Amino acid sequence: MTSLSGAPAANQLAVANPWAMVPSLGNLDAYISAANRLPLLTLEEEQGFARRLRDNNDLEAAGALVLSHLRLVISISRQYLGYGLPHGDLIQEGNVGLMKAVKRFDPDQGVRLVSYAMHWIKAEIHEYILKNWRMVKVATTKAQRKLFFNLRSMKQGFKADAAAQDADTHRETLNSEEIDLVAQHLNVKREEVIEMETRLSGGDVMLDPGPADDGEESFGPIAYLADATQEPTAQLESRQRDRLSTDGIATALQALDERSRRIVEERWLKVNDDGSGGMTLHELAAVYGVSAERIRQIEVAAMKKMKKALAEYA
């Protein structure tokens, strides 16, 4: 293992206890300031720590590698502030990517950790943005993800070109020629460019806007997006209806005589193969040799008796 005896004092402290370099932090600015003061590692130190981690699973060596590259995560995370997500969350996800890179880093491959870690940091931040940006999964394929993360910068490039040509730079949407250029450059369909631009340019809507300036309640999506079926009272009512429609109906039918029970079943509880209802009053009248009016009277009496039985069952 390479000797680190000649390292600067700050680096020697990082060797002994890397976490001692991190002070108590109260906010994001303090974290960024502390991370930027952490010492960088020389090539010799980096390879020494990496070999200790690889060969001996030395967690202190892993900590030294992570801490010395926190400023890299902060720098990369700033590139993604335009998506409206908290900077602290972007840094946190980038740190996850950094730790994955440290775990997989091989010092004998001839590259510095900073170059190797950039891919892992960006990949983790990309995944976080795609999962959380406006709570909508906007990209599924590799090409669509590339479109998502490049469309914004390409639009800025088009605006810069328009400004250089003294053309209109205030329009927010791409023209037909620019759409074709983006689609060709990123290897996606023209329709995908249009759809992605529409989603990226869509404004955010507050789920619950709260009281308006005049004190009245503002109307927001929360008013019509709430699922009332999951409300506890609605759940209890639904279970009660289900119980009455199964066990309750069966119990109520048992309270009827055989003829009344068959009339109710044929009229209300049976469905033909074609989706139509059961037997008519005249068909039942022919079966029992009575008038259709008599069948109706029996049916009404049976319904009253069942209603009473259901009330007692409930």
CSV table of N, CA, C and O in Angstrom, one decimal, residues 3-87:
chain,number,residue,atom,x,y,z
A,3,SER,N,2.5,4.7,0.9
A,3,SER,CA,2.6,5.4,2.1
A,3,SER,C,2.0,6.8,2.0
A,3,SER,O,2.2,7.5,0.9
A,4,LEU,N,1.3,7.3,3.0
A,4,LEU,CA,0.6,8.6,2.9
A,4,LEU,C,1.2,9.5,4.0
A,4,LEU,O,0.6,10.5,4.4
A,5,SER,N,2.5,9.2,4.4
A,5,SER,CA,3.1,10.0,5.5
A,5,SER,C,3.4,11.4,5.1
A,5,SER,O,3.5,12.3,5.9
A,6,GLY,N,3.5,11.6,3.8
A,6,GLY,CA,3.9,12.9,3.3
A,6,GLY,C,2.7,13.8,3.0
A,6,GLY,O,2.8,14.9,2.4
A,7,ALA,N,1.5,13.3,3.3
A,7,ALA,CA,0.3,14.1,2.9
A,7,ALA,C,0.1,15.3,3.8
A,7,ALA,O,0.6,15.4,4.9
A,8,PRO,N,-0.6,16.3,3.3
A,8,PRO,CA,-0.8,17.6,4.1
A,8,PRO,C,-1.5,17.2,5.3
A,8,PRO,O,-2.2,16.2,5.5
A,9,ALA,N,-1.5,18.2,6.3
A,9,ALA,CA,-2.2,17.9,7.6
A,9,ALA,C,-3.6,17.6,7.5
A,9,ALA,O,-4.2,16.7,8.1
A,10,ALA,N,-4.3,18.4,6.6
A,10,ALA,CA,-5.8,18.1,6.4
A,10,ALA,C,-6.0,16.8,5.9
A,10,ALA,O,-7.0,16.0,6.3
A,11,ASN,N,-5.2,16.3,4.9
A,11,ASN,CA,-5.4,15.0,4.4
A,11,ASN,C,-5.1,13.9,5.4
A,11,ASN,O,-5.6,12.8,5.4
A,12,GLN,N,-4.1,14.2,6.2
A,12,GLN,CA,-3.7,13.2,7.3
A,12,GLN,C,-4.9,13.0,8.2
A,12,GLN,O,-5.2,11.9,8.7
A,13,LEU,N,-5.6,14.1,8.5
A,13,LEU,CA,-6.8,14.0,9.4
A,13,LEU,C,-7.9,13.2,8.7
A,13,LEU,O,-8.5,12.4,9.3
A,14,ALA,N,-8.0,13.4,7.3
A,14,ALA,CA,-9.0,12.6,6.6
A,14,ALA,C,-8.6,11.1,6.6
A,14,ALA,O,-9.5,10.2,6.6
A,15,VAL,N,-7.3,10.8,6.6
A,15,VAL,CA,-6.9,9.4,6.6
A,15,VAL,C,-7.3,8.8,8.0
A,15,VAL,O,-7.8,7.7,8.0
A,16,ALA,N,-7.0,9.5,9.1
A,16,ALA,CA,-7.3,9.0,10.4
A,16,ALA,C,-8.8,8.8,10.6
A,16,ALA,O,-9.3,7.8,11.1
A,17,ASN,N,-9.5,9.9,10.3
A,17,ASN,CA,-11.0,9.8,10.5
A,17,ASN,C,-11.6,10.8,9.5
A,17,ASN,O,-11.8,12.0,9.8
A,18,PRO,N,-12.0,10.3,8.3
A,18,PRO,CA,-12.5,11.2,7.3
A,18,PRO,C,-13.8,12.0,7.7
A,18,PRO,O,-14.0,13.1,7.3
A,19,TRP,N,-14.6,11.4,8.6
A,19,TRP,CA,-15.9,12.1,9.0
A,19,TRP,C,-15.6,13.2,9.9
A,19,TRP,O,-16.5,14.1,10.1
A,20,ALA,N,-14.4,13.3,10.5
A,20,ALA,CA,-14.1,14.4,11.4
A,20,ALA,C,-14.0,15.7,10.6
A,20,ALA,O,-14.0,16.8,11.2
A,21,MET,N,-13.9,15.6,9.3
A,21,MET,CA,-13.7,16.8,8.4
A,21,MET,C,-15.1,17.5,8.2
A,21,MET,O,-15.1,18.6,7.7
A,22,VAL,N,-16.2,16.8,8.6
A,22,VAL,CA,-17.5,17.4,8.3
A,22,VAL,C,-18.0,18.0,9.6
A,22,VAL,O,-18.3,17.3,10.6
A,23,PRO,N,-18.2,19.3,9.6
A,23,PRO,CA,-18.7,20.0,10.8
A,23,PRO,C,-20.2,19.8,11.0
A,23,PRO,O,-20.9,19.3,10.1
A,24,SER,N,-20.8,20.2,12.1
A,24,SER,CA,-22.2,20.2,12.3
A,24,SER,C,-22.8,21.2,11.4
A,24,SER,O,-22.4,22.4,11.3
A,25,LEU,N,-23.8,20.8,10.6
A,25,LEU,CA,-24.4,21.6,9.6
A,25,LEU,C,-25.8,22.0,9.9
A,25,LEU,O,-26.6,21.2,10.4
A,26,GLY,N,-26.2,23.3,9.6
A,26,GLY,CA,-27.5,23.7,9.9
A,26,GLY,C,-28.4,23.9,8.6
A,26,GLY,O,-29.6,23.9,8.7
A,27,ASN,N,-27.8,24.1,7.5
A,27,ASN,CA,-28.5,24.4,6.3
A,27,ASN,C,-27.7,24.0,5.0
A,27,ASN,O,-26.6,23.6,5.2
A,28,LEU,N,-28.3,24.1,3.9
A,28,LEU,CA,-27.7,23.7,2.6
A,28,LEU,C,-26.4,24.5,2.3
A,28,LEU,O,-25.4,24.0,1.9
A,29,ASP,N,-26.5,25.8,2.6
A,29,ASP,CA,-25.3,26.7,2.3
A,29,ASP,C,-24.1,26.2,3.2
A,29,ASP,O,-23.0,26.2,2.7
A,30,ALA,N,-24.4,25.9,4.4
A,30,ALA,CA,-23.3,25.4,5.3
A,30,ALA,C,-22.7,24.1,4.8
A,30,ALA,O,-21.5,23.9,4.9
A,31,TYR,N,-23.6,23.2,4.3
A,31,TYR,CA,-23.1,22.0,3.8
A,31,TYR,C,-22.2,22.2,2.6
A,31,TYR,O,-21.1,21.6,2.5
A,32,ILE,N,-22.7,23.1,1.7
A,32,ILE,CA,-21.9,23.3,0.4
A,32,ILE,C,-20.5,24.0,0.8
A,32,ILE,O,-19.5,23.6,0.3
A,33,SER,N,-20.6,24.9,1.8
A,33,SER,CA,-19.3,25.6,2.2
A,33,SER,C,-18.4,24.6,2.8
A,33,SER,O,-17.2,24.6,2.5
A,34,ALA,N,-18.9,23.7,3.6
A,34,ALA,CA,-18.0,22.7,4.3
A,34,ALA,C,-17.5,21.7,3.2
A,34,ALA,O,-16.3,21.3,3.3
A,35,ALA,N,-18.3,21.3,2.3
A,35,ALA,CA,-17.9,20.3,1.3
A,35,ALA,C,-16.8,20.9,0.4
A,35,ALA,O,-15.8,20.2,0.0
A,36,ASN,N,-16.9,22.2,0.1
A,36,ASN,CA,-15.9,22.9,-0.7
A,36,ASN,C,-14.5,23.1,0.0
A,36,ASN,O,-13.5,23.3,-0.6
A,37,ARG,N,-14.6,23.0,1.3
A,37,ARG,CA,-13.3,23.1,2.1
A,37,ARG,C,-12.6,21.8,2.3
A,37,ARG,O,-11.5,21.8,2.8
A,38,LEU,N,-13.3,20.7,2.0
A,38,LEU,CA,-12.7,19.4,2.2
A,38,LEU,C,-11.5,19.2,1.2
A,38,LEU,O,-11.6,19.6,0.1
A,39,PRO,N,-10.4,18.6,1.7
A,39,PRO,CA,-9.2,18.6,0.8
A,39,PRO,C,-9.4,17.6,-0.3
A,39,PRO,O,-10.1,16.6,-0.2
A,40,LEU,N,-8.8,17.9,-1.5
A,40,LEU,CA,-8.7,17.0,-2.6
A,40,LEU,C,-7.6,16.0,-2.4
A,40,LEU,O,-6.6,16.3,-1.7
A,41,LEU,N,-7.8,14.9,-3.0
A,41,LEU,CA,-6.8,13.8,-2.9
A,41,LEU,C,-5.8,13.8,-4.1
A,41,LEU,O,-6.2,14.1,-5.2
A,42,THR,N,-4.6,13.6,-3.8
A,42,THR,CA,-3.6,13.4,-4.9
A,42,THR,C,-3.9,12.0,-5.5
A,42,THR,O,-4.6,11.2,-5.0
A,43,LEU,N,-3.3,11.8,-6.7
A,43,LEU,CA,-3.4,10.5,-7.4
A,43,LEU,C,-2.9,9.4,-6.5
A,43,LEU,O,-3.5,8.3,-6.4
A,44,GLU,N,-1.8,9.6,-5.8
A,44,GLU,CA,-1.2,8.6,-4.9
A,44,GLU,C,-2.2,8.3,-3.8
A,44,GLU,O,-2.4,7.1,-3.4
A,45,GLU,N,-2.7,9.3,-3.1
A,45,GLU,CA,-3.7,9.1,-2.0
A,45,GLU,C,-4.9,8.4,-2.5
A,45,GLU,O,-5.4,7.4,-1.8
A,46,GLU,N,-5.5,8.8,-3.6
A,46,GLU,CA,-6.7,8.2,-4.2
A,46,GLU,C,-6.5,6.7,-4.4
A,46,GLU,O,-7.4,5.9,-4.1
A,47,GLN,N,-5.4,6.4,-5.0
A,47,GLN,CA,-5.2,4.9,-5.3
A,47,GLN,C,-5.0,4.1,-4.1
A,47,GLN,O,-5.4,3.0,-4.0
A,48,GLY,N,-4.3,4.8,-3.1
A,48,GLY,CA,-4.1,4.1,-1.8
A,48,GLY,C,-5.4,3.8,-1.1
A,48,GLY,O,-5.6,2.6,-0.6
A,49,PHE,N,-6.3,4.8,-1.0
A,49,PHE,CA,-7.6,4.5,-0.4
A,49,PHE,C,-8.4,3.5,-1.2
A,49,PHE,O,-9.1,2.7,-0.6
A,50,ALA,N,-8.4,3.6,-2.5
A,50,ALA,CA,-9.2,2.7,-3.4
A,50,ALA,C,-8.7,1.3,-3.2
A,50,ALA,O,-9.5,0.4,-3.2
A,51,ARG,N,-7.4,1.1,-3.1
A,51,ARG,CA,-6.9,-0.3,-2.9
A,51,ARG,C,-7.3,-0.8,-1.5
A,51,ARG,O,-7.6,-2.0,-1.3
A,52,ARG,N,-7.2,0.0,-0.5
A,52,ARG,CA,-7.7,-0.4,0.9
A,52,ARG,C,-9.1,-0.8,0.9
A,52,ARG,O,-9.5,-1.8,1.5
A,53,LEU,N,-9.9,0.0,0.1
A,53,LEU,CA,-11.4,-0.4,0.1
A,53,LEU,C,-11.6,-1.7,-0.7
A,53,LEU,O,-12.3,-2.6,-0.3
A,54,ARG,N,-10.9,-1.8,-1.8
A,54,ARG,CA,-11.1,-3.0,-2.7
A,54,ARG,C,-10.5,-4.3,-2.0
A,54,ARG,O,-11.2,-5.3,-2.0
A,55,ASP,N,-9.4,-4.2,-1.4
A,55,ASP,CA,-8.7,-5.4,-0.8
A,55,ASP,C,-9.2,-5.7,0.6
A,55,ASP,O,-9.2,-6.9,1.0
A,56,ASN,N,-9.5,-4.7,1.4
A,56,ASN,CA,-9.8,-4.9,2.8
A,56,ASN,C,-11.2,-4.5,3.2
A,56,ASN,O,-11.5,-4.5,4.4
A,57,ASN,N,-12.0,-3.9,2.3
A,57,ASN,CA,-13.3,-3.4,2.6
A,57,ASN,C,-13.2,-2.4,3.7
A,57,ASN,O,-14.0,-2.3,4.6
A,58,ASP,N,-12.2,-1.5,3.6
A,58,ASP,CA,-11.9,-0.5,4.6
A,58,ASP,C,-12.9,0.7,4.4
A,58,ASP,O,-12.9,1.5,3.4
A,59,LEU,N,-13.9,0.8,5.4
A,59,LEU,CA,-14.9,1.9,5.2
A,59,LEU,C,-14.4,3.3,5.5
A,59,LEU,O,-14.9,4.2,4.9
A,60,GLU,N,-13.3,3.4,6.3
A,60,GLU,CA,-12.7,4.7,6.4
A,60,GLU,C,-12.1,5.2,5.1
A,60,GLU,O,-12.1,6.4,4.8
A,61,ALA,N,-11.5,4.3,4.4
A,61,ALA,CA,-10.9,4.6,3.1
A,61,ALA,C,-12.1,5.1,2.1
A,61,ALA,O,-11.9,6.0,1.4
A,62,ALA,N,-13.2,4.3,2.2
A,62,ALA,CA,-14.3,4.7,1.3
A,62,ALA,C,-14.9,6.1,1.7
A,62,ALA,O,-15.2,6.9,0.8
A,63,GLY,N,-14.9,6.4,3.0
A,63,GLY,CA,-15.3,7.7,3.5
A,63,GLY,C,-14.4,8.8,3.0
A,63,GLY,O,-14.9,9.9,2.5
A,64,ALA,N,-13.1,8.6,3.0
A,64,ALA,CA,-12.2,9.6,2.5
A,64,ALA,C,-12.4,9.8,1.0
A,64,ALA,O,-12.4,11.0,0.5
A,65,LEU,N,-12.7,8.8,0.2
A,65,LEU,CA,-12.9,8.9,-1.2
A,65,LEU,C,-14.2,9.7,-1.5
A,65,LEU,O,-14.3,10.6,-2.4
A,66,VAL,N,-15.3,9.4,-0.7
A,66,VAL,CA,-16.5,10.1,-0.9
A,66,VAL,C,-16.4,11.5,-0.5
A,66,VAL,O,-16.8,12.4,-1.3
A,67,LEU,N,-15.9,11.8,0.6
A,67,LEU,CA,-15.8,13.2,1.1
A,67,LEU,C,-15.0,14.1,0.2
A,67,LEU,O,-15.3,15.3,-0.1
A,68,SER,N,-13.9,13.6,-0.4
A,68,SER,CA,-13.1,14.4,-1.3
A,68,SER,C,-13.8,14.7,-2.6
A,68,SER,O,-13.2,15.5,-3.4
A,69,HIS,N,-14.9,14.0,-2.9
A,69,HIS,CA,-15.6,14.3,-4.2
A,69,HIS,C,-17.0,14.9,-4.0
A,69,HIS,O,-17.8,14.9,-4.9
A,70,LEU,N,-17.3,15.3,-2.8
A,70,LEU,CA,-18.6,15.9,-2.5
A,70,LEU,C,-18.8,17.2,-3.4
A,70,LEU,O,-19.9,17.5,-3.9
A,71,ARG,N,-17.7,17.9,-3.6
A,71,ARG,CA,-17.8,19.2,-4.4
A,71,ARG,C,-18.2,18.9,-5.8
A,71,ARG,O,-18.8,19.7,-6.5
A,72,LEU,N,-17.8,17.7,-6.3
A,72,LEU,CA,-18.1,17.3,-7.6
A,72,LEU,C,-19.6,17.1,-7.8
A,72,LEU,O,-20.2,17.5,-8.8
A,73,VAL,N,-20.2,16.4,-6.8
A,73,VAL,CA,-21.7,16.2,-6.8
A,73,VAL,C,-22.4,17.6,-6.8
A,73,VAL,O,-23.4,17.8,-7.5
A,74,ILE,N,-21.9,18.5,-5.9
A,74,ILE,CA,-22.6,19.8,-5.9
A,74,ILE,C,-22.5,20.5,-7.2
A,74,ILE,O,-23.5,21.1,-7.7
A,75,SER,N,-21.3,20.4,-7.9
A,75,SER,CA,-21.2,21.1,-9.2
A,75,SER,C,-22.1,20.5,-10.2
A,75,SER,O,-22.7,21.2,-11.0
A,76,ILE,N,-22.2,19.2,-10.2
A,76,ILE,CA,-23.0,18.5,-11.2
A,76,ILE,C,-24.5,18.8,-10.9
A,76,ILE,O,-25.3,19.0,-11.9
A,77,SER,N,-24.9,18.8,-9.7
A,77,SER,CA,-26.3,19.0,-9.3
A,77,SER,C,-26.8,20.3,-9.7
A,77,SER,O,-28.0,20.5,-10.0
A,78,ARG,N,-25.9,21.3,-9.8
A,78,ARG,CA,-26.4,22.7,-10.2
A,78,ARG,C,-26.8,22.7,-11.6
A,78,ARG,O,-27.6,23.6,-12.0
A,79,GLN,N,-26.4,21.8,-12.4
A,79,GLN,CA,-26.8,21.7,-13.8
A,79,GLN,C,-28.3,21.3,-14.0
A,79,GLN,O,-28.9,21.5,-15.1
A,80,TYR,N,-28.9,20.8,-12.9
A,80,TYR,CA,-30.3,20.3,-13.0
A,80,TYR,C,-31.2,21.1,-12.2
A,80,TYR,O,-32.4,20.6,-11.9
A,81,LEU,N,-30.9,22.3,-11.8
A,81,LEU,CA,-31.8,23.2,-11.0
A,81,LEU,C,-33.0,23.6,-11.8
A,81,LEU,O,-34.0,24.0,-11.2
A,82,GLY,N,-32.9,23.6,-13.1
A,82,GLY,CA,-34.0,24.1,-13.9
A,82,GLY,C,-35.2,23.3,-13.9
A,82,GLY,O,-36.3,23.7,-14.5
A,83,TYR,N,-35.2,22.1,-13.3
A,83,TYR,CA,-36.4,21.2,-13.3
A,83,TYR,C,-37.3,21.5,-12.1
A,83,TYR,O,-38.2,20.8,-11.9
A,84,GLY,N,-36.9,22.5,-11.3
A,84,GLY,CA,-37.8,22.8,-10.2
A,84,GLY,C,-37.7,21.9,-8.9
A,84,GLY,O,-38.6,22.1,-8.1
A,85,LEU,N,-36.8,21.0,-8.9
A,85,LEU,CA,-36.6,20.2,-7.7
A,85,LEU,C,-35.6,20.7,-6.7
A,85,LEU,O,-34.7,21.5,-7.1
A,86,PRO,N,-35.8,20.5,-5.4
A,86,PRO,CA,-34.9,21.1,-4.4
A,86,PRO,C,-33.4,20.7,-4.7
A,86,PRO,O,-33.1,19.5,-5.0
A,87,HIS,N,-32.6,21.7,-4.5
A,87,HIS,CA,-31.1,21.5,-4.7
A,87,HIS,C,-30.6,20.4,-3.7
A,87,HIS,O,-29.8,19.6,-4.1
